[in-house]
Every structure is written in C-alpha cells, then in structure tokens.
Short mmCIF file of C-alpha atoms and ligand atoms in Angstrom, two decimals:
data_model
loop_
_atom_site.label_atom_id
_atom_site.label_comp_id
_atom_site.label_asym_id
_atom_site.label_seq_id
_atom_site.Cartn_x
_atom_site.Cartn_y
_atom_site.Cartn_z
CA UNK U 1 -10.27 14.49 24.72
CA UNK U 2 -11.83 11.87 27.00
CA UNK U 3 -9.73 9.66 29.25
CA UNK U 4 -7.24 7.63 27.14
CA UNK U 5 -8.58 4.33 28.40
CA UNK U 6 -10.88 3.16 31.16
CA UNK U 7 -8.42 0.55 32.27
CA UNK U 8 -4.96 1.96 31.66
CA UNK U 9 -4.15 1.52 35.36
CA UNK U 10 -4.69 -2.19 34.89
CA UNK U 11 -2.10 -2.49 32.10
CA UNK U 12 1.11 -4.17 33.34
CA UNK U 13 3.53 -1.54 34.70
CA UNK U 14 6.25 -2.31 32.11
CA UNK U 15 3.73 -1.60 29.34
CA UNK U 16 1.93 1.31 30.99
CA UNK U 17 5.01 3.52 30.96
CA UNK U 18 5.37 3.16 27.15
CA UNK U 19 1.83 2.70 25.97
CA UNK U 20 1.40 6.41 25.24
CA UNK U 21 4.40 7.10 23.01
CA UNK U 22 6.84 9.83 23.99
CA UNK U 23 9.83 8.76 21.87
CA UNK U 24 10.58 11.30 19.09
CA UNK U 25 13.66 9.72 17.53
CA UNK U 26 16.13 11.61 15.37
CA UNK U 27 14.74 11.22 11.88
CA UNK U 28 16.61 12.70 8.91
CA UNK U 29 16.55 12.34 5.14
CA UNK U 30 19.34 9.99 4.10
CA UNK U 31 20.54 9.61 0.52
CA UNK U 32 20.58 5.97 -0.64
CA UNK U 33 23.42 6.87 -3.03
CA UNK U 34 26.04 8.99 -1.23
CA UNK U 35 24.74 8.55 2.32
CA UNK U 36 24.52 12.30 3.02
CA UNK U 37 21.85 13.31 5.52
CA UNK U 38 19.53 16.33 5.50
CA UNK U 39 17.31 17.92 8.13
CA UNK U 40 13.53 17.37 8.03
CA UNK U 41 12.80 21.13 8.04
CA UNK U 42 12.33 21.08 4.24
CA UNK U 43 10.49 18.96 1.68
CA UNK U 44 13.08 16.93 -0.23
CA UNK U 45 12.55 14.16 -2.77
CA UNK U 46 16.04 13.54 -4.15
CA UNK U 47 19.53 14.16 -2.81
CA UNK U 48 20.60 17.78 -3.47
CA UNK U 49 24.19 16.49 -3.87
CA UNK U 50 23.95 13.40 -6.09
CA UNK U 51 20.25 13.29 -7.13
CA UNK U 52 19.70 9.74 -5.79
CA UNK U 53 16.54 8.76 -3.91
CA UNK U 54 16.14 9.63 -0.25
CA UNK U 55 14.87 7.51 2.57
CA UNK U 56 14.04 8.52 6.11
CA UNK U 57 16.39 7.21 8.73
CA UNK U 58 15.97 7.36 12.50
CA UNK U 59 19.50 7.91 13.76
CA UNK U 60 18.37 7.12 17.32
CA UNK U 61 16.72 3.80 16.31
CA UNK U 62 19.08 1.73 18.48
CA UNK U 63 17.61 3.39 21.57
CA UNK U 64 14.45 1.42 20.84
CA UNK U 65 16.43 -1.78 21.39
CA UNK U 66 16.48 -0.99 25.12
CA UNK U 67 12.98 -2.43 25.11
CA UNK U 68 13.01 -6.11 24.19
CA UNK U 69 10.95 -7.69 21.40
CA UNK U 70 8.30 -9.34 23.60
CA UNK U 71 7.71 -6.02 25.43
CA UNK U 72 7.29 -4.17 22.12
CA UNK U 73 4.66 -6.71 21.11
CA UNK U 74 2.81 -6.11 24.36
CA UNK U 75 3.04 -2.33 23.94
CA UNK U 76 1.51 -2.51 20.45
CA UNK U 77 -1.14 -4.99 21.54
CA UNK U 78 -2.20 -3.08 24.66
CA UNK U 79 -2.16 0.18 22.69
CA UNK U 80 -5.09 -1.12 20.65
CA UNK U 81 -7.22 -0.70 23.78
CA UNK U 82 -6.46 3.01 24.11
CA UNK U 83 -9.05 5.58 23.21
CA UNK U 84 -6.50 7.99 21.72
CA UNK U 85 -7.60 9.00 18.24
CA UNK U 86 -4.14 9.64 16.74
CA UNK U 87 -3.10 6.09 17.62
CA UNK U 88 -6.21 4.44 16.18
CA UNK U 89 -4.73 4.06 12.69
CA UNK U 90 -1.23 3.43 11.40
CA UNK U 91 0.37 5.52 14.19
CA UNK U 92 -0.37 2.66 16.58
CA UNK U 93 3.23 1.83 15.66
CA UNK U 94 4.41 5.44 16.01
CA UNK U 95 7.91 4.80 17.39
CA UNK U 96 8.93 2.73 14.37
CA UNK U 97 6.59 4.32 11.82
CA UNK U 98 7.48 8.03 12.08
CA UNK U 99 8.26 9.13 15.65
CA UNK U 100 8.89 12.80 14.82
CA UNK U 101 5.26 13.83 14.41
CA UNK U 102 3.59 14.96 17.67
CA UNK U 103 0.31 13.22 18.50
CA UNK U 104 -1.59 16.50 18.15
CA UNK U 105 -0.59 16.87 14.48
CA UNK U 106 -1.53 13.36 13.37
CA UNK U 107 -4.39 13.22 10.89
CA UNK U 108 -6.51 10.09 11.23
CA UNK U 109 -9.24 9.44 8.66
CA UNK U 110 -9.83 5.76 9.47
CA UNK U 111 -6.90 4.17 7.63
CA UNK U 112 -5.13 0.94 8.46
CA UNK U 113 -5.96 -2.22 10.43
CA UNK U 114 -7.51 -3.78 7.36
CA UNK U 115 -8.79 -7.35 7.65
CA UNK U 116 -6.84 -10.51 7.06
CA UNK U 117 -9.36 -12.82 5.41
CA UNK U 118 -8.73 -16.55 5.09
CA UNK U 119 -9.29 -17.86 1.57
CA UNK U 120 -11.94 -20.58 1.52
CA UNK U 121 -11.34 -24.14 0.40
CA UNK U 122 -12.36 -23.39 -3.21
CA UNK U 123 -9.97 -20.48 -3.66
CA UNK U 124 -7.15 -22.23 -1.78
CA UNK U 125 -7.66 -25.15 -4.15
CA UNK U 126 -7.17 -22.87 -7.15
CA UNK U 127 -4.03 -21.32 -5.63
CA UNK U 128 -2.61 -24.71 -4.65
CA UNK U 129 -2.37 -23.89 -0.93
CA UNK U 130 -4.08 -22.12 1.96
CA UNK U 131 -3.56 -18.38 2.27
CA UNK U 132 -4.90 -15.10 3.63
CA UNK U 133 -5.91 -11.97 1.71
CA UNK U 134 -5.11 -8.71 3.48
CA UNK U 135 -7.67 -6.44 1.96
CA UNK U 136 -6.28 -2.94 1.75
CA UNK U 137 -9.27 -1.92 -0.34
CA UNK U 138 -11.00 -1.41 3.01
CA UNK U 139 -9.25 1.90 3.60
CA UNK U 140 -10.99 5.32 3.43
CA UNK U 141 -10.25 5.99 -0.26
CA UNK U 142 -10.37 2.24 -0.93
CA UNK U 143 -6.67 1.57 -1.43
CA UNK U 144 -3.41 1.09 0.50
CA UNK U 145 -2.30 4.56 -0.57
CA UNK U 146 -4.16 5.94 2.46
CA UNK U 147 -1.44 4.50 4.69
CA UNK U 148 1.25 6.59 3.00
CA UNK U 149 -1.00 9.58 2.70
CA UNK U 150 -1.81 9.53 6.42
CA UNK U 151 1.90 9.79 7.25
CA UNK U 152 2.57 12.36 4.52
CA UNK U 153 -0.35 14.62 5.37
CA UNK U 154 0.31 14.34 9.11
CA UNK U 155 3.91 15.41 8.44
CA UNK U 156 2.69 18.28 6.25
CA UNK U 157 0.22 19.30 8.94
CA UNK U 158 3.06 19.30 11.49
CA UNK U 159 5.35 21.24 9.10
CA UNK U 160 2.67 23.87 8.43
CA UNK U 161 2.39 24.55 12.14
CA UNK U 162 6.08 24.26 12.98
CA UNK U 163 7.46 26.23 10.03
CA UNK U 164 4.58 28.69 9.79
CA UNK U 165 3.85 27.72 6.16
CA UNK U 166 1.06 29.90 4.73
CA UNK U 167 0.77 28.41 1.23
CA UNK U 168 1.22 24.84 0.06
CA UNK U 169 0.39 23.06 -3.17
CA UNK U 170 0.28 19.28 -2.91
CA UNK U 171 0.71 17.53 -6.25
CA UNK U 172 1.02 13.96 -7.54
CA UNK U 173 1.01 11.91 -10.72
CA UNK U 174 -1.15 8.85 -10.50
CA UNK U 175 -2.63 5.73 -12.02
CA UNK U 176 -5.71 6.61 -9.97
CA UNK U 177 -5.26 5.58 -6.36
CA UNK U 178 -2.51 7.93 -5.17
CA UNK U 179 -4.58 10.81 -6.55
CA UNK U 180 -7.72 9.63 -4.76
CA UNK U 181 -5.84 9.34 -1.46
CA UNK U 182 -3.90 12.61 -1.85
CA UNK U 183 -7.04 14.56 -2.71
CA UNK U 184 -8.96 13.04 0.21
CA UNK U 185 -6.30 13.70 2.85
CA UNK U 186 -5.39 17.18 1.55
CA UNK U 187 -9.06 18.13 1.61
CA UNK U 188 -9.00 17.66 5.40
CA UNK U 189 -6.43 20.44 5.84
CA UNK U 190 -7.05 24.20 5.94
CA UNK U 191 -8.27 25.35 2.50
CA UNK U 192 -6.79 28.80 3.07
CA UNK U 193 -3.34 27.24 3.09
CA UNK U 194 -3.50 24.04 1.06
CA UNK U 195 -4.26 23.46 -2.63
CA UNK U 196 -4.57 20.00 -4.13
CA UNK U 197 -3.60 19.10 -7.71
CA UNK U 198 -3.46 15.69 -9.40
CA UNK U 199 -2.02 14.79 -12.79
CA UNK U 200 -3.57 11.80 -14.55
CA UNK U 201 -2.90 9.99 -17.84
CA UNK U 202 -6.10 10.65 -19.79
CA UNK U 203 -8.25 7.55 -20.24
CA UNK U 204 -5.88 5.41 -18.13
CA UNK U 205 -7.63 5.64 -14.77
CA UNK U 206 -11.03 4.09 -14.12
CA UNK U 207 -14.18 6.26 -13.94
CA UNK U 208 -14.44 5.56 -10.20
CA UNK U 209 -10.84 6.61 -9.59
CA UNK U 210 -11.40 9.79 -11.61
CA UNK U 211 -14.50 10.58 -9.57
CA UNK U 212 -12.57 10.46 -6.30
CA UNK U 213 -10.26 13.52 -6.57
CA UNK U 214 -13.05 15.41 -8.34
CA UNK U 215 -15.30 14.70 -5.37
CA UNK U 216 -12.63 15.81 -2.93
CA UNK U 217 -12.38 19.15 -4.72
CA UNK U 218 -8.88 18.74 -6.18
CA UNK U 219 -7.77 20.34 -9.43
CA UNK U 220 -7.63 17.37 -11.80
CA UNK U 221 -5.36 17.71 -14.83
CA UNK U 222 -5.53 15.06 -17.54
CA UNK U 223 -2.68 14.77 -20.03
CA UNK U 224 -2.00 12.39 -22.94
CA UNK U 225 0.36 9.47 -22.28
CA UNK U 226 0.84 6.93 -19.51
CA UNK U 227 1.73 7.23 -15.81
CA UNK U 228 5.48 7.35 -16.53
CA UNK U 229 4.92 10.53 -18.60
CA UNK U 230 2.93 12.16 -15.77
CA UNK U 231 5.60 11.18 -13.26
CA UNK U 232 8.35 12.89 -15.28
CA UNK U 233 6.26 16.09 -15.35
CA UNK U 234 5.61 16.22 -11.59
CA UNK U 235 9.28 15.42 -10.96
CA UNK U 236 10.22 18.48 -13.03
CA UNK U 237 7.61 20.62 -11.24
CA UNK U 238 8.93 19.47 -7.86
CA UNK U 239 12.47 20.30 -8.93
CA UNK U 240 11.73 23.78 -10.23
CA UNK U 241 8.75 25.08 -8.26
CA UNK U 242 7.55 25.26 -4.68
CA UNK U 243 5.22 22.29 -4.67
CA UNK U 244 4.97 19.35 -2.32
CA UNK U 245 5.29 16.08 -4.23
CA UNK U 246 3.00 13.39 -2.85
CA UNK U 247 4.17 10.40 -4.87
CA UNK U 248 5.98 7.58 -3.07
CA UNK U 249 9.23 9.13 -4.31
CA UNK U 250 8.64 11.32 -1.29
CA UNK U 251 9.95 9.18 1.59
CA UNK U 252 7.35 10.55 4.02
CA UNK U 253 4.86 8.36 2.09
CA UNK U 254 6.94 5.22 2.55
CA UNK U 255 6.89 5.72 6.34
CA UNK U 256 3.13 5.20 6.51
CA UNK U 257 3.08 2.32 4.08
CA UNK U 258 5.42 0.36 6.38
CA UNK U 259 2.34 -0.13 8.59
CA UNK U 260 1.16 -2.90 6.25
CA UNK U 261 4.07 -5.05 7.45
CA UNK U 262 3.53 -4.14 11.12
CA UNK U 263 -0.15 -5.08 10.89
CA UNK U 264 0.49 -8.40 9.16
CA UNK U 265 2.92 -9.30 11.95
CA UNK U 266 0.48 -8.22 14.66
CA UNK U 267 -2.44 -10.05 13.04
CA UNK U 268 -0.39 -13.26 12.94
CA UNK U 269 0.60 -12.90 16.60
CA UNK U 270 4.15 -11.95 15.45
CA UNK U 271 4.62 -15.60 14.53
CA UNK U 272 6.16 -14.89 11.15
CA UNK U 273 8.94 -17.46 10.99
CA UNK U 274 7.38 -19.13 7.94
CA UNK U 275 5.71 -16.08 6.39
CA UNK U 276 5.52 -15.28 2.67
CA UNK U 277 3.99 -11.99 1.48
CA UNK U 278 2.83 -11.70 -2.14
CA UNK U 279 2.70 -8.11 -3.45
CA UNK U 280 1.73 -6.54 -6.78
CA UNK U 281 4.35 -4.07 -8.00
CA UNK U 282 3.97 -0.88 -10.05
CA UNK U 283 6.04 2.12 -8.96
CA UNK U 284 7.63 -0.15 -6.32
CA UNK U 285 6.82 2.11 -3.36
CA UNK U 286 4.64 -0.50 -1.68
CA UNK U 287 7.09 -3.39 -1.89
CA UNK U 288 9.84 -1.05 -0.64
CA UNK U 289 7.75 0.01 2.36
CA UNK U 290 6.75 -3.56 3.18
CA UNK U 291 10.38 -4.69 3.18
CA UNK U 292 11.44 -1.67 5.27
CA UNK U 293 8.61 -2.37 7.72
CA UNK U 294 9.60 -5.99 8.26
CA UNK U 295 13.20 -4.89 8.64
CA UNK U 296 12.20 -2.51 11.49
CA UNK U 297 10.40 -5.36 13.26
CA UNK U 298 13.30 -7.73 12.76
CA UNK U 299 15.86 -5.23 14.07
CA UNK U 300 13.87 -4.85 17.28
CA UNK U 301 13.42 -8.64 17.61
CA UNK U 302 9.66 -8.18 17.35
CA UNK U 303 9.65 -10.90 14.67
CA UNK U 304 12.03 -13.88 14.51
CA UNK U 305 13.15 -13.46 10.89
CA UNK U 306 12.46 -11.59 7.69
CA UNK U 307 9.65 -13.01 5.54
CA UNK U 308 9.85 -14.22 1.96
CA UNK U 309 8.63 -11.52 -0.43
CA UNK U 310 7.19 -12.43 -3.83
CA UNK U 311 6.61 -9.46 -6.14
CA UNK U 312 4.12 -9.95 -8.97
CA UNK U 313 3.72 -8.02 -12.22
CA UNK U 314 1.72 -8.38 -15.42
CA UNK U 315 3.80 -9.27 -18.48
CA UNK U 316 2.53 -6.00 -19.95
CA UNK U 317 4.46 -3.98 -17.35
CA UNK U 318 7.17 -6.20 -15.85
CA UNK U 319 10.47 -4.33 -15.48
CA UNK U 320 11.07 -5.69 -11.96
CA UNK U 321 10.30 -9.30 -12.88
CA UNK U 322 12.52 -8.95 -15.98
CA UNK U 323 15.33 -7.59 -13.79
CA UNK U 324 14.97 -10.47 -11.37
CA UNK U 325 15.07 -13.01 -14.18
CA UNK U 326 18.01 -11.51 -16.08
CA UNK U 327 19.95 -9.50 -13.48
CA UNK U 328 19.68 -6.42 -15.70
CA UNK U 329 17.28 -3.53 -15.12
CA UNK U 330 15.82 -1.74 -18.11
CA UNK U 331 12.87 0.67 -18.17
CA UNK U 332 10.22 -0.59 -20.58
CA UNK U 333 7.33 0.70 -22.61
CA UNK U 334 4.14 -0.60 -21.02
CA UNK U 335 1.21 -2.23 -22.84
CA UNK U 336 -2.44 -1.98 -21.80
CA UNK U 337 -3.09 -3.91 -18.60
CA UNK U 338 -6.10 -4.72 -16.45
CA UNK U 339 -3.70 -4.24 -13.52
CA UNK U 340 -3.81 -0.67 -14.72
CA UNK U 341 -2.86 0.86 -11.36
CA UNK U 342 0.47 -0.97 -11.58
CA UNK U 343 1.03 -0.29 -15.31
CA UNK U 344 4.43 1.36 -14.88
CA UNK U 345 7.51 0.85 -17.05
CA UNK U 346 10.14 2.62 -14.96
CA UNK U 347 9.31 2.31 -11.25
CA UNK U 348 10.65 5.26 -9.31
CA UNK U 349 11.51 3.25 -6.19
CA UNK U 350 13.36 0.49 -8.07
CA UNK U 351 16.80 1.55 -6.69
CA UNK U 352 15.43 1.14 -3.16
CA UNK U 353 14.17 -2.36 -3.96
CA UNK U 354 17.55 -3.27 -5.41
CA UNK U 355 19.31 -2.03 -2.28
CA UNK U 356 16.96 -3.77 0.17
CA UNK U 357 17.27 -7.04 -1.74
CA UNK U 358 21.06 -6.89 -1.95
CA UNK U 359 21.46 -5.78 1.68
CA UNK U 360 18.84 -7.85 3.50
CA UNK U 361 16.36 -9.98 1.60
CA UNK U 362 18.61 -11.60 -1.02
CA UNK U 363 17.13 -14.97 -2.08
CA UNK U 364 14.13 -14.30 0.17
CA UNK U 365 12.97 -11.89 -2.54
CA UNK U 366 11.67 -12.94 -5.94
CA UNK U 367 9.69 -11.29 -8.70
CA UNK U 368 7.55 -13.12 -11.22
CA UNK U 369 5.19 -12.14 -14.03
CA UNK U 370 1.88 -13.49 -15.26
CA UNK U 371 -0.50 -12.99 -18.21
CA UNK U 372 -3.36 -10.51 -18.39
CA UNK U 373 -5.77 -13.46 -18.54
CA UNK U 374 -4.38 -14.75 -15.23
CA UNK U 375 -4.64 -11.30 -13.60
CA UNK U 376 -8.31 -10.71 -14.40
CA UNK U 377 -9.31 -14.29 -13.61
CA UNK U 378 -7.42 -14.06 -10.29
CA UNK U 379 -9.76 -11.21 -9.41
CA UNK U 380 -12.96 -12.85 -10.72
CA UNK U 381 -12.29 -16.22 -9.05
CA UNK U 382 -11.53 -14.54 -5.68
CA UNK U 383 -14.60 -12.33 -5.78
CA UNK U 384 -16.78 -15.35 -6.53
CA UNK U 385 -15.55 -16.76 -3.23
CA UNK U 386 -16.21 -14.02 -0.70
CA UNK U 387 -13.59 -11.38 -1.49
CA UNK U 388 -13.77 -7.84 -2.86
CA UNK U 389 -10.35 -7.64 -4.50
CA UNK U 390 -9.21 -5.38 -7.33
CA UNK U 391 -7.29 -6.43 -10.43
CA UNK U 392 -3.99 -5.90 -8.57
CA UNK U 393 -5.31 -8.20 -5.82
CA UNK U 394 -6.14 -10.65 -8.61
CA UNK U 395 -2.57 -10.26 -9.78
CA UNK U 396 -1.31 -11.25 -6.31
CA UNK U 397 -3.58 -14.30 -6.13
CA UNK U 398 -2.72 -15.49 -9.62
CA UNK U 399 0.93 -14.79 -8.78
CA UNK U 400 0.62 -17.02 -5.72
CA UNK U 401 -0.83 -19.82 -7.87
CA UNK U 402 2.10 -19.54 -10.28
CA UNK U 403 4.66 -19.36 -7.45
CA UNK U 404 3.23 -22.51 -5.87
CA UNK U 405 3.22 -24.27 -9.23
CA UNK U 406 6.87 -23.53 -9.96
CA UNK U 407 7.91 -24.46 -6.41
CA UNK U 408 8.83 -20.92 -5.36
CA UNK U 409 6.49 -20.99 -2.36
CA UNK U 410 6.45 -24.16 -0.23
CA UNK U 411 2.96 -25.38 0.66
CA UNK U 412 3.60 -25.40 4.43
CA UNK U 413 4.23 -21.65 4.62
CA UNK U 414 1.90 -18.97 5.96
CA UNK U 415 0.99 -16.81 2.99
CA UNK U 416 -0.49 -13.31 3.00
CA UNK U 417 -1.56 -11.90 -0.34
CA UNK U 418 -1.85 -8.15 -0.71
CA UNK U 419 -5.05 -6.93 -2.32
CA UNK U 420 -4.19 -3.27 -2.71
CA UNK U 421 -7.55 -1.72 -3.52
CA UNK U 422 -11.29 -2.35 -3.72
CA UNK U 423 -13.10 -4.37 -6.36
CA UNK U 424 -15.47 -1.50 -7.14
CA UNK U 425 -12.67 0.75 -8.41
CA UNK U 426 -12.02 -1.73 -11.22
CA UNK U 427 -15.53 -2.91 -12.05
CA UNK U 428 -15.10 -1.62 -15.62
CA UNK U 429 -12.58 -4.43 -16.30
CA UNK U 430 -15.01 -6.96 -14.86
CA UNK U 431 -17.62 -5.52 -17.23
CA UNK U 432 -15.27 -5.77 -20.22
CA UNK U 433 -14.69 -9.44 -19.37
CA UNK U 434 -18.42 -10.16 -19.05
CA UNK U 435 -19.14 -8.40 -22.34
CA UNK U 436 -16.09 -9.77 -24.12
CA UNK U 437 -15.17 -6.23 -25.12
CA UNK U 438 -11.44 -6.12 -24.38
CA UNK U 439 -9.43 -4.57 -27.22
CA UNK U 440 -7.03 -7.17 -28.74
CA UNK U 441 -3.92 -5.78 -27.01
CA UNK U 442 -5.12 -7.14 -23.64
CA UNK U 443 -5.10 -10.70 -25.04
CA UNK U 444 -8.02 -11.72 -22.84
CA UNK U 445 -10.60 -14.32 -23.88
CA UNK U 446 -13.45 -14.68 -21.38
CA UNK U 447 -14.32 -18.15 -20.08
CA UNK U 448 -18.12 -18.61 -20.35
CA UNK U 449 -18.32 -20.08 -16.83
CA UNK U 450 -16.89 -16.87 -15.34
CA UNK U 451 -19.22 -14.52 -17.20
CA UNK U 452 -22.20 -13.09 -15.31
CA UNK U 453 -24.88 -10.74 -16.64
CA UNK U 454 -28.17 -9.36 -15.35
CA UNK U 455 -31.33 -11.13 -16.50
CA UNK U 456 -34.26 -9.06 -17.78
CA UNK U 457 -37.64 -10.44 -16.70
CA UNK U 458 -41.13 -9.04 -16.37
CA UNK U 459 -42.09 -7.75 -12.92
CA UNK U 460 -44.01 -10.81 -11.74
CA UNK U 461 -43.38 -13.51 -9.11
CA UNK U 462 -44.55 -16.20 -11.55
CA UNK U 463 -42.09 -15.15 -14.24
CA UNK U 464 -39.20 -15.08 -11.76
CA UNK U 465 -40.22 -18.39 -10.12
CA UNK U 466 -40.48 -19.97 -13.56
CA UNK U 467 -37.08 -18.67 -14.61
CA UNK U 468 -35.50 -19.95 -11.36
CA UNK U 469 -37.39 -23.27 -11.63
CA UNK U 470 -38.46 -22.87 -7.98
CA UNK U 471 -40.24 -25.77 -6.30
CA UNK U 472 -43.55 -24.93 -4.67
CA UNK U 473 -43.86 -25.42 -0.87
CA UNK U 474 -45.62 -28.62 0.19
N1 F0G C 1 -2.16 -1.68 -6.54
C1 F0G C 1 -2.86 -0.55 -6.66
C2 F0G C 1 -4.33 -0.60 -6.44
C3 F0G C 1 -2.20 0.67 -6.97
O1 F0G C 1 -2.90 1.79 -7.06
C4 F0G C 1 -0.80 0.66 -7.17
C5 F0G C 1 -0.08 1.88 -7.50
C6 F0G C 1 -0.12 -0.56 -7.02
C7 F0G C 1 -0.84 -1.70 -6.71
C8 F0G C 1 1.35 -0.65 -7.16
O2 F0G C 1 1.97 -0.12 -6.03
O3 F0G C 1 3.24 1.65 -7.15
O4 F0G C 1 3.68 1.10 -4.79
O5 F0G C 1 4.32 -0.50 -6.58
N2 F0G C 1 -0.62 2.96 -7.79
C9 F0G C 1 0.07 4.24 -7.95
C10 F0G C 1 -0.96 5.35 -8.11
C11 F0G C 1 1.15 4.25 -8.92
O6 F0G C 1 -0.68 6.37 -8.73
O7 F0G C 1 -2.06 5.20 -7.61
P1 F0G C 1 3.38 0.58 -6.14
#
C-alpha cells in the first residue's frame, strides 16, 4: 500500500495519533430480551437462551469518551483525507461502527458517502418545506443494503481467516435489494470457500433486482408467497443448518447500516440540533440502525441531541404505523405495493424499534402511513426535479409532505429524507403508471400531467422540428 496520506504530518497532533484507528473495543452479542452476552466467535442471530433478537454491544464503549466530541469530529473529518482503502467507505467511522474487524480484513466495494442533494424550489413547494434527499441508491448495488453488507462480509472475511472456516454458505430472504447486495459482496470472497444463495418471493421483486444476484453468480431460489414467507424459511434454515444468515436479523448487518446516521451528521457539519430524518420502513432494520447510529454519536457528544425520526409506510404494509397509532403491534397480511421492497407485514427488527423508542427516542419518533398513489407520485415528482429516487424514496418524500401537513414536522427544521435505492430498480412501476396498467389492488389512477411516453417519428430533421414547433434561426 502507498503512503497513507501525503500530508499526515501536517494533521494536528491530537488528531494524528488517532487518525489511523487502533481501538478494537470489546464487542459481544447481547440479547435484547434477557441481556445475556455471547462471544463473537460464532454466527448467532437469536439468543440461544430466550430466542429474542441480538444486538452487538461494545462493552468498552465508554473508553471512547476519553476523546471529546469536537476531537472525534476532527478525527472523522481529517480521516477523509487518508489514502487508506479500508477507511474509504463506511469504516471511516470504524471505532463506533464495528471496531473488532482489523483493517486488513475490511472489504470495500465503494459503498457509503452517498450524496445529500438539496430539493429544488419546485419539490420543496410540493413537500411544504425545504429538505435534502440522501440518495442511497448511489451505492454499488444501488441500495443502502450495501452498507450492512460491507460490515457483514468484512466480519465474515475476518471470521474465515481467524477461525479457519473452510466452507460457508451465505443465505438471505429478500424483497430484492438485500439479495442484490449479499450476492455482490459474497462474490468478492474466495469461491472455494463461499457459496451464495438467495430466496425470493416469485414475481415480487423487479426484473432489475432479479438480474442482480443472477449476474453475481448466486444460486437464486424463487418460491411462491411474499417476503414474510421467505423470511420464515431462512430463519428455519439458519436455526437447523450451518448457514450464515445475511438478513438484518443478523446484527452484523445493522453495524454497517449505522453509517447512514454518521454520514448525515458529518455532511451537516454535526449541526444536528434541529434535524429530522424521514425513513421508509419494511423489515425495520434500517430505521433501527439509523437510531442506533445517532445514539452512538450522541453518547460521544459528537452531536448535541438525538434527531426526530419519522418512519413512513404504505397503507398496504403498515404494521409499524398501525402500532404507533394504536399502541398495539399486530403482524398483518400485506397487499400489493409499489413500495414493494418494504412490503413486509411482520418486520423482524420491530422489537428493536420498540426498545429504542421506549428507551431513547420516545416522542421524537413517529410512524405514519400514506396511500399507494402518494408513494408513486412522490417518486415521479422528485425524479422530474433532478432526483433518481426509487418508490421507497418516493414514500419518504410523500411521507414528509404528509408530516408537514399534519404539523408533525415544523417548517424550520433541517430535514433529510432517505431514498433507499435507485430509480432504475423500480422503473417497471413508473412504466405501469405511464401505461395505466396497475391491477386494481394498487388503487392507483395516473394523473395525465405526470405521464410520459416516447414519441414515434420518422427519421428526419423536418419531422422532428415540426413536431417540436421549433423556430428557425434568424
Ligand atoms: N427501501 C428499500 C429500497 C429496501 O430494499 C428496503 C428493504 C427498505 C426500504 C426497507 O428497509 O427492511 O430495513 O426496513 N428491503 C429488504 C430486502 C427487506 O430484502 O431487500 P428495512
């Protein structure tokens, strides 16, 4: 490797000593139910004692408090100037992200540090206030899942070396994006050791999403049903067989996804006192990770206070919004949704959300739901104004508009809306809108002014100029 940075000697001394991370922490699995802890020398997804979800906990975290908040900010900001590959992505925040993994084992495929794009006047007008879109579609497999997969696959890479693993089968259930990310990252590892398998609900992922794991060489298994059915199957497989589960139920995924929160803070100059983050929710791994990430920053005084979190769901798959409205959680049967990647009736990470809200976020957390029509038009309106957001991004933007309307988000706040994947993954829904071909269960009626179709003309400048009513040059 080349020199870490041309100018590292010029970094301030109090930053220079920390800028290349050496802290390893004391990370263990911790059960969110009974509190029991387990060593990281195994792959665990639920508590062997009480079957509750696990999270990863750094028992040495308080050591990090020896460095004050302003110094941490400088460390992370100066670190961006390093030329160290493993720290180029989400591991820029290694000490708080997942300190256990040595730099040499980190897999970096270009994930993270996605742009924060200011909405223009037209789109802000529709939402009722100014805001930013953080476009996580600009990740290697075109969704935020790459954040969690970078931490998971780096940990697997480390475990293979450390534990001398000779055979590993990585598996996940997916609505399309987890599978794309898992297949991509697993394909980077040694094929003699690692196999990659994804389980998809047949006909319920888009053609682009299906093409991704196929292209990465994964074994793609399609089964009848919806995501929740696939999830139950991989949960059983993970319980009974030696497979490595790559869904966000695996807390090594959540570690990487915390980077979304760290980046938002860094991009706003850590000035997050009036921040609101709007997030689409499906299996609830993302919203969990975002809350955990902000909590890390808050505990180290890197940010002044926790942000407001607004979770958004389609009414066709709204168990979290229904819980927030009624105080009771009930798994539900989902209906067809254009926010298909979030079409989940019994989110696996819901107990984590419940705990984070009760313990830390309280009234700073809310969850709302919107119609299918609002979701798709959120996407179309944004993309007509300089964005490349997916239907789940559309869900966030339409959710923001509703939240502003009902007074949930004050107009003087700084708002970041999460667009979780790329427009192109969901172009089939755009097409269905333009062709007015949605089956009735979507309850979507296209507005003529939002429809766009190609025009067929003969191959002549005159015909095209005539059609466009062009004025001749003087
Ligand atoms: N947006 C996109 C583009 C997604 O792919 C997902 C989830 C979500 C939002 C919801 O995030 O599940 O963490 O609450 N996709 C998963 C998958 C379920 O299999 O790709 P979540």
